[in-house]
Amino acid sequence: MLDIIRRRRSVRNYADIPLDSALRQQVEAILTKTGKGAFGHSPRFALIEREKAKREEKVRLGTYGFIKGARYFIAGALEHGDKAEIDYGYLLEGIVLEMTKLGLGTCWLGGTFNRAEYAKILQLDKKSWIPAILALGYPAEQKGAVERLIRWGAKADNRKPFSELFFDGGFSHPLTRETAGAAAEVLEMVRIGPSASNKQPWRIVKDGERFHLFLVRTPGYHKLVPSTDLQMIDMGIAMQHLEVSAGELGLAGSWEFVKDPAVDVATDAEYIVTWFAK
């Protein structure tokens, strides 16, 4: 899984090739077994085929020019609730890693798709909405001009320094790879994860065998997509990467909410959850 996390990248240019029936069955089987997130939410995910949606539902699945050639999308119906978007990000990023394992490309889309079109296909009730979707398919051999431009604009190949994201005992003590010890690789897998506009809003305080996750918001970012808290989705992505990599590196554990983490916290940091290694 560590290799899969390293190989994953956002694909915006797809080969116009359909999935064979066996691979499609594998994809659909994965979507039915996502389970629940740490906060108890269980979205209903579905594989959507562009041409079938056009033929049967009379909808065109546009992505405002950000995606080229994708025949398939994955969307999830999520009921409103406390920290629901975190669970959505956690579970959908788990799907991303499984798709990467199958050799397929994906791309998170949070603000560049028409929610009404996908809501019609999923037949949403008033209690549910679609926070984000995935484009899915075989990556094209070459990146398109739009993909190169987007990656350049978002600095997609750049990540914040390790010591800017991770801390030892509190926010006043930046953590380095050397001082992180066995946790260094786990935290690196979080660092290289995807996030909306590559803002990387997660911060982690290592507190002995505990990892406290905090959200440091990008000012004004919520105004871009008022209906969905994209940076809460990012926190779910970070949780998925931490849990998967911790399990592989012998730091398996569980998520728990701590009423008082008892660590030095930055004034703009919002506590989310704690990973207890066992």
mmCIF file of C-alpha atoms in Angstrom:
data_model
loop_
_atom_site.group_PDB
_atom_site.id
_atom_site.type_symbol
_atom_site.label_atom_id
_atom_site.label_comp_id
_atom_site.label_asym_id
_atom_site.label_seq_id
_atom_site.Cartn_x
_atom_site.Cartn_y
_atom_site.Cartn_z
ATOM 1 C CA MET A 1 0.000 0.000 0.000
ATOM 2 C CA LEU A 2 2.902 2.379 0.577
ATOM 3 C CA ASP A 3 3.925 1.890 -3.032
ATOM 4 C CA ILE A 4 0.328 2.490 -4.148
ATOM 5 C CA ILE A 5 0.183 5.762 -2.177
ATOM 6 C CA ARG A 6 3.416 6.856 -3.826
ATOM 7 C CA ARG A 7 2.159 5.895 -7.312
ATOM 8 C CA ARG A 8 -1.206 7.624 -6.986
ATOM 9 C CA ARG A 9 -1.524 10.888 -8.884
ATOM 10 C CA SER A 10 -4.412 12.987 -10.110
ATOM 11 C CA VAL A 11 -5.216 12.049 -13.718
ATOM 12 C CA ARG A 12 -7.100 14.603 -15.794
ATOM 13 C CA ASN A 13 -6.501 13.170 -19.271
ATOM 14 C CA TYR A 14 -7.940 9.698 -19.968
ATOM 15 C CA ALA A 15 -7.711 7.184 -22.793
ATOM 16 C CA ASP A 16 -11.129 6.689 -24.392
ATOM 17 C CA ILE A 17 -11.205 2.967 -23.557
ATOM 18 C CA PRO A 18 -14.048 1.137 -21.784
ATOM 19 C CA LEU A 19 -13.435 -1.090 -18.775
ATOM 20 C CA ASP A 20 -13.676 -4.776 -19.594
ATOM 21 C CA SER A 21 -16.471 -6.644 -17.828
ATOM 22 C CA ALA A 22 -14.220 -8.399 -15.300
ATOM 23 C CA LEU A 23 -12.515 -5.167 -14.228
ATOM 24 C CA ARG A 24 -15.823 -3.364 -14.026
ATOM 25 C CA GLN A 25 -17.150 -6.080 -11.717
ATOM 26 C CA GLN A 26 -14.084 -5.616 -9.493
ATOM 27 C CA VAL A 27 -14.693 -1.868 -9.320
ATOM 28 C CA GLU A 28 -18.362 -2.277 -8.461
ATOM 29 C CA ALA A 29 -17.557 -4.887 -5.810
ATOM 30 C CA ILE A 30 -15.150 -2.454 -4.114
ATOM 31 C CA LEU A 31 -17.841 0.237 -4.054
ATOM 32 C CA THR A 32 -20.244 -2.032 -2.168
ATOM 33 C CA LYS A 33 -17.743 -2.818 0.608
ATOM 34 C CA THR A 34 -16.585 0.600 1.803
ATOM 35 C CA GLY A 35 -18.136 0.329 5.278
ATOM 36 C CA LYS A 36 -18.283 3.260 7.706
ATOM 37 C CA GLY A 37 -15.936 6.091 8.532
ATOM 38 C CA ALA A 38 -14.581 6.872 12.000
ATOM 39 C CA PHE A 39 -17.554 9.171 12.691
ATOM 40 C CA GLY A 40 -20.181 6.604 11.721
ATOM 41 C CA HIS A 41 -21.216 7.792 8.266
ATOM 42 C CA SER A 42 -21.595 5.319 5.386
ATOM 43 C CA PRO A 43 -22.084 6.987 1.981
ATOM 44 C CA ARG A 44 -23.633 5.036 -0.893
ATOM 45 C CA PHE A 45 -21.124 4.976 -3.767
ATOM 46 C CA ALA A 46 -21.922 4.198 -7.399
ATOM 47 C CA LEU A 47 -20.049 3.793 -10.675
ATOM 48 C CA ILE A 48 -21.489 6.110 -13.331
ATOM 49 C CA GLU A 49 -20.862 5.633 -17.038
ATOM 50 C CA ARG A 50 -20.934 8.842 -19.058
ATOM 51 C CA GLU A 51 -22.567 7.450 -22.200
ATOM 52 C CA LYS A 52 -25.164 5.458 -20.272
ATOM 53 C CA ALA A 53 -26.110 8.553 -18.280
ATOM 54 C CA LYS A 54 -26.456 10.524 -21.489
ATOM 55 C CA ARG A 55 -28.574 7.811 -23.098
ATOM 56 C CA GLU A 56 -30.825 6.868 -20.185
ATOM 57 C CA GLU A 57 -30.923 9.943 -17.921
ATOM 58 C CA LYS A 58 -30.487 12.590 -20.632
ATOM 59 C CA VAL A 59 -27.693 14.287 -18.693
ATOM 60 C CA ARG A 60 -24.266 15.348 -19.867
ATOM 61 C CA LEU A 61 -21.665 14.807 -17.173
ATOM 62 C CA GLY A 62 -19.622 17.922 -17.659
ATOM 63 C CA THR A 63 -16.563 18.828 -15.590
ATOM 64 C CA TYR A 64 -16.124 22.386 -16.898
ATOM 65 C CA GLY A 65 -13.180 21.368 -19.058
ATOM 66 C CA PHE A 66 -11.038 20.077 -16.185
ATOM 67 C CA ILE A 67 -11.237 16.425 -17.248
ATOM 68 C CA LYS A 68 -10.723 15.029 -20.733
ATOM 69 C CA GLY A 69 -11.799 11.627 -22.049
ATOM 70 C CA ALA A 70 -13.165 10.097 -18.825
ATOM 71 C CA ARG A 71 -15.858 7.495 -19.522
ATOM 72 C CA TYR A 72 -16.544 6.816 -15.842
ATOM 73 C CA PHE A 73 -17.091 8.630 -12.571
ATOM 74 C CA ILE A 74 -17.612 7.517 -8.980
ATOM 75 C CA ALA A 75 -20.057 9.509 -6.887
ATOM 76 C CA GLY A 76 -21.415 9.005 -3.399
ATOM 77 C CA ALA A 77 -24.675 9.962 -1.720
ATOM 78 C CA LEU A 78 -23.944 11.271 1.776
ATOM 79 C CA GLU A 79 -26.466 12.140 4.468
ATOM 80 C CA HIS A 80 -25.866 15.405 6.306
ATOM 81 C CA GLY A 81 -24.331 15.019 9.761
ATOM 82 C CA ASP A 82 -21.499 16.004 12.074
ATOM 83 C CA LYS A 83 -18.115 15.409 10.420
ATOM 84 C CA ALA A 84 -19.861 13.618 7.541
ATOM 85 C CA GLU A 85 -17.481 15.106 4.986
ATOM 86 C CA ILE A 86 -14.485 13.727 6.871
ATOM 87 C CA ASP A 87 -15.883 10.198 6.581
ATOM 88 C CA TYR A 88 -16.651 10.804 2.913
ATOM 89 C CA GLY A 89 -13.058 11.838 2.207
ATOM 90 C CA TYR A 90 -11.701 8.904 4.203
ATOM 91 C CA LEU A 91 -13.831 6.317 2.397
ATOM 92 C CA LEU A 92 -13.507 7.759 -1.095
ATOM 93 C CA GLU A 93 -9.714 8.000 -0.765
ATOM 94 C CA GLY A 94 -9.771 4.327 0.211
ATOM 95 C CA ILE A 95 -11.505 3.719 -3.120
ATOM 96 C CA VAL A 96 -8.841 5.827 -4.865
ATOM 97 C CA LEU A 97 -6.110 3.567 -3.507
ATOM 98 C CA GLU A 98 -8.003 0.440 -4.572
ATOM 99 C CA MET A 99 -8.454 1.866 -8.081
ATOM 100 C CA THR A 100 -4.735 2.668 -8.222
ATOM 101 C CA LYS A 101 -4.026 -0.925 -7.263
ATOM 102 C CA LEU A 102 -6.138 -2.026 -10.253
ATOM 103 C CA GLY A 103 -4.068 0.166 -12.586
ATOM 104 C CA LEU A 104 -6.764 2.812 -13.056
ATOM 105 C CA GLY A 105 -6.372 6.560 -12.836
ATOM 106 C CA THR A 106 -8.533 8.854 -10.705
ATOM 107 C CA CYS A 107 -8.988 12.532 -10.017
ATOM 108 C CA TRP A 108 -10.848 14.175 -7.148
ATOM 109 C CA LEU A 109 -13.413 16.774 -8.244
ATOM 110 C CA GLY A 110 -14.930 18.984 -5.559
ATOM 111 C CA GLY A 111 -16.026 22.150 -7.290
ATOM 112 C CA THR A 112 -15.744 21.467 -11.013
ATOM 113 C CA PHE A 113 -18.802 19.317 -11.691
ATOM 114 C CA ASN A 114 -22.547 19.823 -11.892
ATOM 115 C CA ARG A 115 -23.979 18.316 -8.700
ATOM 116 C CA ALA A 116 -27.540 18.386 -10.035
ATOM 117 C CA GLU A 117 -26.651 16.009 -12.868
ATOM 118 C CA TYR A 118 -25.130 13.443 -10.529
ATOM 119 C CA ALA A 119 -27.918 13.884 -7.992
ATOM 120 C CA LYS A 120 -30.425 12.936 -10.692
ATOM 121 C CA ILE A 121 -28.532 9.743 -11.496
ATOM 122 C CA LEU A 122 -28.198 8.742 -7.823
ATOM 123 C CA GLN A 123 -31.829 9.698 -7.149
ATOM 124 C CA LEU A 124 -30.948 11.652 -4.033
ATOM 125 C CA ASP A 125 -33.465 12.450 -1.330
ATOM 126 C CA LYS A 126 -33.513 15.756 0.536
ATOM 127 C CA LYS A 127 -31.322 14.379 3.344
ATOM 128 C CA SER A 128 -28.356 13.634 1.070
ATOM 129 C CA TRP A 129 -25.916 15.410 -1.212
ATOM 130 C CA ILE A 130 -22.756 14.700 -3.196
ATOM 131 C CA PRO A 131 -19.701 16.381 -1.629
ATOM 132 C CA ALA A 132 -17.219 15.333 -4.329
ATOM 133 C CA ILE A 133 -16.741 12.796 -7.109
ATOM 134 C CA LEU A 134 -13.926 10.908 -8.811
ATOM 135 C CA ALA A 135 -13.119 10.755 -12.490
ATOM 136 C CA LEU A 136 -12.040 7.200 -13.335
ATOM 137 C CA GLY A 137 -10.414 5.393 -16.231
ATOM 138 C CA TYR A 138 -7.205 4.445 -17.966
ATOM 139 C CA PRO A 139 -4.686 7.307 -17.931
ATOM 140 C CA ALA A 140 -3.832 8.659 -21.373
ATOM 141 C CA GLU A 141 -0.256 8.095 -22.447
ATOM 142 C CA GLN A 142 0.431 11.822 -22.461
ATOM 143 C CA LYS A 143 -0.823 14.621 -20.241
ATOM 144 C CA GLY A 144 -3.032 17.138 -21.990
ATOM 145 C CA ALA A 145 -2.312 20.869 -22.051
ATOM 146 C CA VAL A 146 -5.130 21.545 -19.564
ATOM 147 C CA GLU A 147 -3.775 18.940 -17.142
ATOM 148 C CA ARG A 148 -0.290 20.418 -17.297
ATOM 149 C CA LEU A 149 -1.693 23.901 -16.713
ATOM 150 C CA ILE A 150 -3.807 22.803 -13.732
ATOM 151 C CA ARG A 151 -0.943 20.914 -12.128
ATOM 152 C CA TRP A 152 1.306 23.934 -12.584
ATOM 153 C CA GLY A 153 -1.305 26.330 -11.173
ATOM 154 C CA ALA A 154 -1.967 24.170 -8.120
ATOM 155 C CA LYS A 155 1.740 23.359 -7.650
ATOM 156 C CA ALA A 156 0.527 19.737 -7.694
ATOM 157 C CA ASP A 157 4.017 18.274 -7.604
ATOM 158 C CA ASN A 158 5.048 20.373 -4.601
ATOM 159 C CA ARG A 159 4.210 19.615 -0.979
ATOM 160 C CA LYS A 160 4.759 21.579 2.204
ATOM 161 C CA PRO A 161 7.935 20.711 4.142
ATOM 162 C CA PHE A 162 7.677 17.878 6.679
ATOM 163 C CA SER A 163 8.368 20.209 9.616
ATOM 164 C CA GLU A 164 5.574 22.595 8.551
ATOM 165 C CA LEU A 165 2.929 19.873 8.804
ATOM 166 C CA PHE A 166 4.043 17.685 11.707
ATOM 167 C CA PHE A 167 4.946 18.505 15.311
ATOM 168 C CA ASP A 168 6.390 16.840 18.396
ATOM 169 C CA GLY A 169 4.244 17.258 21.500
ATOM 170 C CA GLY A 170 2.804 20.595 20.382
ATOM 171 C CA PHE A 171 2.798 23.202 17.636
ATOM 172 C CA SER A 172 5.821 24.973 19.095
ATOM 173 C CA HIS A 173 8.081 21.984 18.275
ATOM 174 C CA PRO A 174 8.298 21.108 14.566
ATOM 175 C CA LEU A 175 8.967 17.450 13.860
ATOM 176 C CA THR A 176 11.727 16.332 11.499
ATOM 177 C CA ARG A 177 12.080 12.984 9.763
ATOM 178 C CA GLU A 178 15.022 12.214 12.028
ATOM 179 C CA THR A 179 13.172 12.919 15.277
ATOM 180 C CA ALA A 180 9.978 11.223 14.050
ATOM 181 C CA GLY A 181 11.668 7.812 14.178
ATOM 182 C CA ALA A 182 9.428 4.919 13.123
ATOM 183 C CA ALA A 183 6.561 7.348 12.460
ATOM 184 C CA ALA A 184 8.472 9.231 9.749
ATOM 185 C CA GLU A 185 7.280 7.007 6.894
ATOM 186 C CA VAL A 186 3.676 7.090 8.113
ATOM 187 C CA LEU A 187 3.699 10.887 8.198
ATOM 188 C CA GLU A 188 5.370 11.064 4.806
ATOM 189 C CA MET A 189 2.449 9.087 3.338
ATOM 190 C CA VAL A 190 0.117 11.754 4.735
ATOM 191 C CA ARG A 191 2.316 14.558 3.407
ATOM 192 C CA ILE A 192 2.162 13.329 -0.191
ATOM 193 C CA GLY A 193 -1.613 12.822 -0.158
ATOM 194 C CA PRO A 194 -3.973 14.807 -2.394
ATOM 195 C CA SER A 195 -5.947 17.807 -1.150
ATOM 196 C CA ALA A 196 -8.180 20.458 -2.660
ATOM 197 C CA SER A 197 -5.973 22.901 -4.598
ATOM 198 C CA ASN A 198 -3.024 21.176 -2.893
ATOM 199 C CA LYS A 199 -3.569 23.308 0.240
ATOM 200 C CA GLN A 200 -2.642 20.475 2.659
ATOM 201 C CA PRO A 201 -4.707 21.785 5.583
ATOM 202 C CA TRP A 202 -3.840 18.886 7.895
ATOM 203 C CA ARG A 203 -1.457 19.206 10.842
ATOM 204 C CA ILE A 204 -0.422 16.310 13.067
ATOM 205 C CA VAL A 205 1.017 16.428 16.569
ATOM 206 C CA LYS A 206 2.904 13.291 17.595
ATOM 207 C CA ASP A 207 2.276 12.706 21.290
ATOM 208 C CA GLY A 208 4.083 9.524 22.246
ATOM 209 C CA GLU A 209 2.145 6.720 20.515
ATOM 210 C CA ARG A 210 -0.732 9.062 19.706
ATOM 211 C CA PHE A 211 -1.175 11.192 16.592
ATOM 212 C CA HIS A 212 -3.520 14.176 17.012
ATOM 213 C CA LEU A 213 -4.971 15.500 13.746
ATOM 214 C CA PHE A 214 -5.797 19.191 13.393
ATOM 215 C CA LEU A 215 -7.268 21.261 10.588
ATOM 216 C CA VAL A 216 -5.703 24.618 9.721
ATOM 217 C CA ARG A 217 -8.040 26.239 7.246
ATOM 218 C CA THR A 218 -7.080 28.281 4.212
ATOM 219 C CA PRO A 219 -8.760 31.696 4.763
ATOM 220 C CA GLY A 220 -11.724 32.223 2.447
ATOM 221 C CA TYR A 221 -11.403 28.815 0.805
ATOM 222 C CA HIS A 222 -14.884 27.702 1.911
ATOM 223 C CA LYS A 223 -16.417 30.387 -0.304
ATOM 224 C CA LEU A 224 -15.333 28.536 -3.457
ATOM 225 C CA VAL A 225 -17.819 25.693 -2.886
ATOM 226 C CA PRO A 226 -20.266 26.858 -0.193
ATOM 227 C CA SER A 227 -22.275 23.625 -0.264
ATOM 228 C CA THR A 228 -19.339 21.421 0.744
ATOM 229 C CA ASP A 229 -16.490 21.748 3.222
ATOM 230 C CA LEU A 230 -13.669 20.597 0.961
ATOM 231 C CA GLN A 231 -11.023 20.924 3.655
ATOM 232 C CA MET A 232 -12.942 18.549 5.926
ATOM 233 C CA ILE A 233 -12.818 16.079 3.025
ATOM 234 C CA ASP A 234 -9.058 16.632 2.962
ATOM 235 C CA MET A 235 -8.880 15.601 6.623
ATOM 236 C CA GLY A 236 -10.557 12.312 5.736
ATOM 237 C CA ILE A 237 -7.965 11.745 3.010
ATOM 238 C CA ALA A 238 -5.178 12.320 5.559
ATOM 239 C CA MET A 239 -6.835 9.840 7.942
ATOM 240 C CA GLN A 240 -6.988 7.184 5.237
ATOM 241 C CA HIS A 241 -3.299 7.572 4.385
ATOM 242 C CA LEU A 242 -2.253 7.548 8.034
ATOM 243 C CA GLU A 243 -4.305 4.463 8.915
ATOM 244 C CA VAL A 244 -3.227 2.422 5.895
ATOM 245 C CA SER A 245 0.464 3.219 6.235
ATOM 246 C CA ALA A 246 0.475 2.834 10.029
ATOM 247 C CA GLY A 247 -1.022 -0.631 9.666
ATOM 248 C CA GLU A 248 1.667 -1.695 7.211
ATOM 249 C CA LEU A 249 4.490 -0.335 9.377
ATOM 250 C CA GLY A 250 3.473 -1.952 12.645
ATOM 251 C CA LEU A 251 1.705 1.047 14.165
ATOM 252 C CA ALA A 252 -1.818 -0.290 13.773
ATOM 253 C CA GLY A 253 -4.411 1.244 16.069
ATOM 254 C CA SER A 254 -7.759 3.009 16.082
ATOM 255 C CA TRP A 255 -9.360 6.445 15.799
ATOM 256 C CA GLU A 256 -10.744 8.100 18.933
ATOM 257 C CA PHE A 257 -12.017 11.564 19.749
ATOM 258 C CA VAL A 258 -10.146 13.097 22.704
ATOM 259 C CA LYS A 259 -12.006 15.800 24.589
ATOM 260 C CA ASP A 260 -8.746 17.493 25.595
ATOM 261 C CA PRO A 261 -5.616 16.459 23.638
ATOM 262 C CA ALA A 262 -3.512 18.336 26.237
ATOM 263 C CA VAL A 263 -0.951 19.585 23.737
ATOM 264 C CA ASP A 264 0.248 23.039 22.778
ATOM 265 C CA VAL A 265 -2.151 24.059 19.973
ATOM 266 C CA ALA A 266 -1.896 26.844 17.411
ATOM 267 C CA THR A 267 -4.703 29.400 17.698
ATOM 268 C CA ASP A 268 -5.979 28.690 14.162
ATOM 269 C CA ALA A 269 -5.944 24.883 14.511
ATOM 270 C CA GLU A 270 -9.190 22.896 14.855
ATOM 271 C CA TYR A 271 -8.881 19.510 16.587
ATOM 272 C CA ILE A 272 -10.373 16.645 14.569
ATOM 273 C CA VAL A 273 -9.435 13.193 15.924
ATOM 274 C CA THR A 274 -6.579 11.095 17.370
ATOM 275 C CA TRP A 275 -4.936 7.907 16.127
ATOM 276 C CA PHE A 276 -3.959 5.608 19.006
ATOM 277 C CA ALA A 277 -1.223 3.210 17.915
ATOM 278 C CA LYS A 278 -1.520 -0.156 19.709
#
